[in-house]
Coordinates of C-alpha atoms in Angstrom, one line a residue:
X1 CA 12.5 -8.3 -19.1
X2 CA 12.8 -10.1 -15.8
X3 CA 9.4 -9.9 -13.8
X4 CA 10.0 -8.4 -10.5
X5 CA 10.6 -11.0 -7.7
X6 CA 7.1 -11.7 -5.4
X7 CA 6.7 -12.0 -1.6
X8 CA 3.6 -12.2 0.4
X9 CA 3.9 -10.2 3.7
X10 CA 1.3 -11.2 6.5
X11 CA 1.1 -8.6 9.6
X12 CA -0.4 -10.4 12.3
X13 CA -1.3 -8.3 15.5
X14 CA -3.5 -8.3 18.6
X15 CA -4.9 -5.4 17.7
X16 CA -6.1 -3.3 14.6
X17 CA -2.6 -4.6 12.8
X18 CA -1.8 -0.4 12.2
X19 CA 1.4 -0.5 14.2
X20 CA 2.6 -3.6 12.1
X21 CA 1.7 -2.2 8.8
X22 CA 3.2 1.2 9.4
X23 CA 6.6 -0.5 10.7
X24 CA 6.8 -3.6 8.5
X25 CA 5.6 -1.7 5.4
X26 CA 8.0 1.3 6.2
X27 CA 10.9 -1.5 6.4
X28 CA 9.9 -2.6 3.3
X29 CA 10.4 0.7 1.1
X30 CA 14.0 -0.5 1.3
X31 CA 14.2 -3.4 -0.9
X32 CA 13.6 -2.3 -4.9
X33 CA 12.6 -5.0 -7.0
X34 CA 10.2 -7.1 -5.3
X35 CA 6.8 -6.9 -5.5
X36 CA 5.7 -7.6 -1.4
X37 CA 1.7 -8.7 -1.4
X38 CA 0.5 -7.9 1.9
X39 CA -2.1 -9.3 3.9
X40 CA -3.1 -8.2 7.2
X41 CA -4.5 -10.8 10.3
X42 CA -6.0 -8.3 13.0
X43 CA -7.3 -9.0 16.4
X44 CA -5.0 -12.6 16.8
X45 CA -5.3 -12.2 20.7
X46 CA -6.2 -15.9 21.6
X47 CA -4.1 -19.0 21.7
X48 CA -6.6 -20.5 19.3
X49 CA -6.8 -17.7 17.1
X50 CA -2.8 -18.0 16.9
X51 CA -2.9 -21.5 16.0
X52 CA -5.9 -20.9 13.2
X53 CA -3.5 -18.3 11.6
X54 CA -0.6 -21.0 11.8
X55 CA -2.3 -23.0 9.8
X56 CA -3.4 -20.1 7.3
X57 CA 0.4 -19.1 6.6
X58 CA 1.6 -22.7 6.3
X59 CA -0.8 -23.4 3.8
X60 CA -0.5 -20.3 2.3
X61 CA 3.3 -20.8 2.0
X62 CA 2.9 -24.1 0.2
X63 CA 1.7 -22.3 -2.3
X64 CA 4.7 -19.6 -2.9
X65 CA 8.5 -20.3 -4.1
X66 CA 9.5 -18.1 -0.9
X67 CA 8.6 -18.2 2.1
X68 CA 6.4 -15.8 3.9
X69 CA 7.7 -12.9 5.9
X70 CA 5.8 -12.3 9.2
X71 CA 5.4 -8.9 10.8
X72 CA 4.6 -9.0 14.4
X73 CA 3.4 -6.8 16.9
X74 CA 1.8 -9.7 19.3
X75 CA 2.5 -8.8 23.2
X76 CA 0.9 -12.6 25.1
X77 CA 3.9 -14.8 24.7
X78 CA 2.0 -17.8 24.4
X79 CA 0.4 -16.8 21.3
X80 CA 3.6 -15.3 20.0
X81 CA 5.2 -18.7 21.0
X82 CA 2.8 -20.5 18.6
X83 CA 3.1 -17.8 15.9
X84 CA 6.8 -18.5 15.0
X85 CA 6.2 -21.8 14.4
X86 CA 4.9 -20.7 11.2
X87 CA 6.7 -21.8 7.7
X88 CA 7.7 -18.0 7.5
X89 CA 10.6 -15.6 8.6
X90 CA 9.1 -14.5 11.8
X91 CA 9.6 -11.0 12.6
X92 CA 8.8 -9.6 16.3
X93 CA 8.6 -6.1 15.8
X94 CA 8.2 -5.7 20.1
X95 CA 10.7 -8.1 20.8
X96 CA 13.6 -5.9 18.9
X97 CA 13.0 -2.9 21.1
X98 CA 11.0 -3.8 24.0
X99 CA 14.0 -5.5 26.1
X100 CA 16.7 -2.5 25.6
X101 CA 13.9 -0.6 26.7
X102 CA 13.0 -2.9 29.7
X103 CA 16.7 -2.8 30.6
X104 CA 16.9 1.1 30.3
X105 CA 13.6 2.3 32.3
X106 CA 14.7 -1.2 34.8
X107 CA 10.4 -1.8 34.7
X108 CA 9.0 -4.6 32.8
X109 CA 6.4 -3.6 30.2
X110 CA 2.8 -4.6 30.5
X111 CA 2.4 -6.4 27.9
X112 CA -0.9 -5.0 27.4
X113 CA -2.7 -5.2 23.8
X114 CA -4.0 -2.8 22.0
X115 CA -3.0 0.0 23.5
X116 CA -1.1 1.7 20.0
X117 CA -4.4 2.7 18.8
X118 CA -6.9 2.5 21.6
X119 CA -8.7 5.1 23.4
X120 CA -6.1 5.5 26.5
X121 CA -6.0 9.2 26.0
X122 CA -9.7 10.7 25.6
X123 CA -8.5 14.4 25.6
X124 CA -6.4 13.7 22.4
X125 CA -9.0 11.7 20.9
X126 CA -11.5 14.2 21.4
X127 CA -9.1 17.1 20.3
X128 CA -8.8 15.3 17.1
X129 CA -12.7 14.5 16.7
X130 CA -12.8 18.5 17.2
X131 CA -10.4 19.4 14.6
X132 CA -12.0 16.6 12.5
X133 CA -15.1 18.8 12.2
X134 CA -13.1 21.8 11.8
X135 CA -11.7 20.5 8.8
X136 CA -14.9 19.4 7.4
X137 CA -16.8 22.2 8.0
X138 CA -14.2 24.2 6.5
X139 CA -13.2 21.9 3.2
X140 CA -12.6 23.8 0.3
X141 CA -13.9 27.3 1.2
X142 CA -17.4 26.6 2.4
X143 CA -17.5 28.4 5.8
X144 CA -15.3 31.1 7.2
X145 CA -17.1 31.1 10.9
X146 CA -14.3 30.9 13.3
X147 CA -11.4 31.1 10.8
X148 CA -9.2 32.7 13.5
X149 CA -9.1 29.0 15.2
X150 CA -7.4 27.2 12.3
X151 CA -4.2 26.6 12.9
X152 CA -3.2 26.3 9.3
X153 CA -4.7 27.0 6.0
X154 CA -4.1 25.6 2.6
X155 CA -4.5 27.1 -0.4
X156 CA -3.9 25.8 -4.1
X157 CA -5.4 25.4 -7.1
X158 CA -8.0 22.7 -7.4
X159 CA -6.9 19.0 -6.7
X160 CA -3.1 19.9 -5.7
X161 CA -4.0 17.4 -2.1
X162 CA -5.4 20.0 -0.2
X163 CA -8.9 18.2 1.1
X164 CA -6.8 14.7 1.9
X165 CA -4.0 16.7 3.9
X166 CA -6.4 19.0 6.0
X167 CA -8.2 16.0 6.8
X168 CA -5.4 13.9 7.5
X169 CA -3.7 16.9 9.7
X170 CA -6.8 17.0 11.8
X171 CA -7.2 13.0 12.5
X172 CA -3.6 12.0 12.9
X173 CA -2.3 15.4 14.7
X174 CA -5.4 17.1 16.1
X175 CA -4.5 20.3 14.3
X176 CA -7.0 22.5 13.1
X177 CA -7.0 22.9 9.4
X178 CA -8.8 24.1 6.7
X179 CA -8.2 24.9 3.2
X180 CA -9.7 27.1 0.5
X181 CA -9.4 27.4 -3.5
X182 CA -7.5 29.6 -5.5
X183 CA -10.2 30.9 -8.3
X184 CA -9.1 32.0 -11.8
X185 CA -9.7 36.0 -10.3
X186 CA -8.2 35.1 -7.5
X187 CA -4.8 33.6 -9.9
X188 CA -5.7 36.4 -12.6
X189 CA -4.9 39.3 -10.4
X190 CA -2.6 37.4 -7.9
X191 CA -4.2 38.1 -5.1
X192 CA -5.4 35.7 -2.0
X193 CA -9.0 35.8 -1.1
X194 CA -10.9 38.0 0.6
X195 CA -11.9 36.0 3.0
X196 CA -8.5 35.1 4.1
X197 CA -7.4 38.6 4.4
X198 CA -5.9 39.1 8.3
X199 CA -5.1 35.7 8.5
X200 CA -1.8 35.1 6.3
X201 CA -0.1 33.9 8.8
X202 CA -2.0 30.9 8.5
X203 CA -1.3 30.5 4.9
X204 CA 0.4 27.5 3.3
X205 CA 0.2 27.4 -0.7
X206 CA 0.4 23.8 -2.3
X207 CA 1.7 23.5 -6.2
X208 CA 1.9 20.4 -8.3
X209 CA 4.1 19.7 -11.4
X210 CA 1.6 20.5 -14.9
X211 CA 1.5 16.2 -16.6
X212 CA 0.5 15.8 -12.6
X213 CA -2.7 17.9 -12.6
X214 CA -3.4 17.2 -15.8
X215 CA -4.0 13.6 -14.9
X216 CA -5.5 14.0 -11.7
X217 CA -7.7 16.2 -12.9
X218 CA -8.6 14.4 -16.1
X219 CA -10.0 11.4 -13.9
X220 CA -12.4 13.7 -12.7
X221 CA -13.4 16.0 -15.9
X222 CA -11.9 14.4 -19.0
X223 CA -11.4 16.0 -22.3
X224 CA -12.9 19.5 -20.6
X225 CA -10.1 22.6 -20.7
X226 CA -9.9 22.2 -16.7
X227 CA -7.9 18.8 -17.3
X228 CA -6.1 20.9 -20.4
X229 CA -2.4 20.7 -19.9
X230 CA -2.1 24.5 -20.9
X231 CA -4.4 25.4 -18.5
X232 CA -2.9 23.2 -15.3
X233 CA 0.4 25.1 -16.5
X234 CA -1.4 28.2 -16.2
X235 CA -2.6 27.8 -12.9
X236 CA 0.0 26.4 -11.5
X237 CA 2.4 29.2 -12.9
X238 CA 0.4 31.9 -11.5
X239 CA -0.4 30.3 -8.2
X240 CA 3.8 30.5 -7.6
X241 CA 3.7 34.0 -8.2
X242 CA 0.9 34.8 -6.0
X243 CA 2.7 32.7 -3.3
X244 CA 5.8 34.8 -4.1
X245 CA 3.7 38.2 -4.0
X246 CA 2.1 37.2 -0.6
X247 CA 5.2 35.7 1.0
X248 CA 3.3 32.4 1.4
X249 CA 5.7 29.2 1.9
X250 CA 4.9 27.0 -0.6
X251 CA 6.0 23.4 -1.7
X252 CA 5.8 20.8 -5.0
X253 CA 2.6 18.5 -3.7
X254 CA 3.3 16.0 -7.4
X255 CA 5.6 13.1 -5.6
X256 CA 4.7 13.5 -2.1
X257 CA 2.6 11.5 -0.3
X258 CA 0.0 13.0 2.3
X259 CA 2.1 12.7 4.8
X260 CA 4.8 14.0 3.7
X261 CA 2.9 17.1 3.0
X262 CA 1.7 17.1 6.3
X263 CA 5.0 17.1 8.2
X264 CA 6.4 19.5 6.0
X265 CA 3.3 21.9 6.8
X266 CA 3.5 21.2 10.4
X267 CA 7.2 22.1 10.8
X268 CA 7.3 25.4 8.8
X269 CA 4.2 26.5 10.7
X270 CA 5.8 25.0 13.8
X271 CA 2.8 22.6 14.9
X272 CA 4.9 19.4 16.2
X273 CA 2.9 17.9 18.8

């Protein structure tokens, strides 16, 4: 068998590199069969730092069959000047939409850095700091003060994503969520908590496919009957008809990623921000 072609992927930015990871990596998700090894070179906001990481990606490049790609998302022109000088295929992720834009709006942008993930907007930042603690407070059941302020809770049997996608819900979208565990009374007589009686509204139920639990949960308790395969079934299996019972929406959590989960949470419960 043919070993799956390399690349090494550098995303160079003047800032905390996020924007050029999210867009280059999201662009890379199209190409099967190579193996991308990415590296990312925040904070390259000086002419000298530019020519330091010059040098890095030449030398870096001598070592590799193929050249580098190079991610961009540099705003000074003089250190985006130096950068594609680089042995690499140079990839200006603001120059491809920042001119039809220009020419639209007829303003010239700023070019001011950092300002993707800075602090420009302190009432969103605190919002999500808020709903940060929300969701903490609240993880897997362990308070019910001030329940009626969550804008969404999960429930599913344990280690179906519901901790990761509360938490990621309240830092990337400032929403208020929570999430709480389905117990084996709780699955035995198919009925939600107690706790969360009043506020079904609120409820979104997660699932997972049976050989999914069983390994997530065997990393955590191997060999015990909680990481059995007949018991994940079980759980899983009753949790769908609880959902059903309680007209809960539902969805499969086993090949999605947190985000995925997230957006589809946030549209049926009609949270787009």
């Amino acid at each position: 068998m043919n070993e799956p072609a390399q690349r090494i992927v550098f995303f160079v930015s003047d800032g905390t590199g996020i924007t050029a990871e999210t867009l280059g990596s999201t662009l890379l998700t199209q190409f099967e069969g190579v193996e991308f090894r990415k590296v990312t070179l925040p904070f390259i906001n000086s002419t000298d730092k530019a020519r330091v990481t010059v040098n890095y990606i030449n030398h870096v490049s001598t070592t590799e069959t193929r050249r580098p790609l190079v991610f961009s998302t540099t705003v000074n022109e003089e250190v985006r000047s130096i950068l594609r000088t680089a042995n690499a295929q140079f990839l200006d992720l603001f120059d491809t939409y920042i001119a039809p834009i220009e020419a639209e709006l007829g303003i010239k942008s700023t070019h001011a850095q950092g300002r993707a993930h800075g602090m420009s907007d302190h009432g969103r930042y605190n919002a999500r700091i808020d709903a940060m603690n929300f969701s903490m407070e609240h993880d897997d059941g362990q308070s019910v003060r001030d329940l009626s302020r969550a804008d969404v809770i999960l429930i599913a049997p344990s280690r179906c994503g519901k901790t990761p996608t509360t938490l990621y819900l309240a830092l990337q979208h400032a929403v208020f969520a929570t999430n709480f565990p389905l117990t084996e009374d709780d699955l035995e007589n198919l009925k939600l908590p107690k706790a969360l009686r009043g506020f079904e509204n609120k409820l979104f139920g997660l699932t997972s496919d049976p050989e999914r639990l069983q390994q997530v949960r065997s990393e955590r308790r191997p060999g015990s009957k909680y990481a059995s395969l007949a018991q994940c079934a079980y759980e899983l299996r009753q949790a769908e008809q609880l959902y059903r019972r309680n007209n809960v929406p539902h969805l499969n959590s086993a090949n999605m990623s947190i985000e995925e989960i997230a957006a589809m949470v946030m549209q049926e419960k009609g949270l787009r921000r």
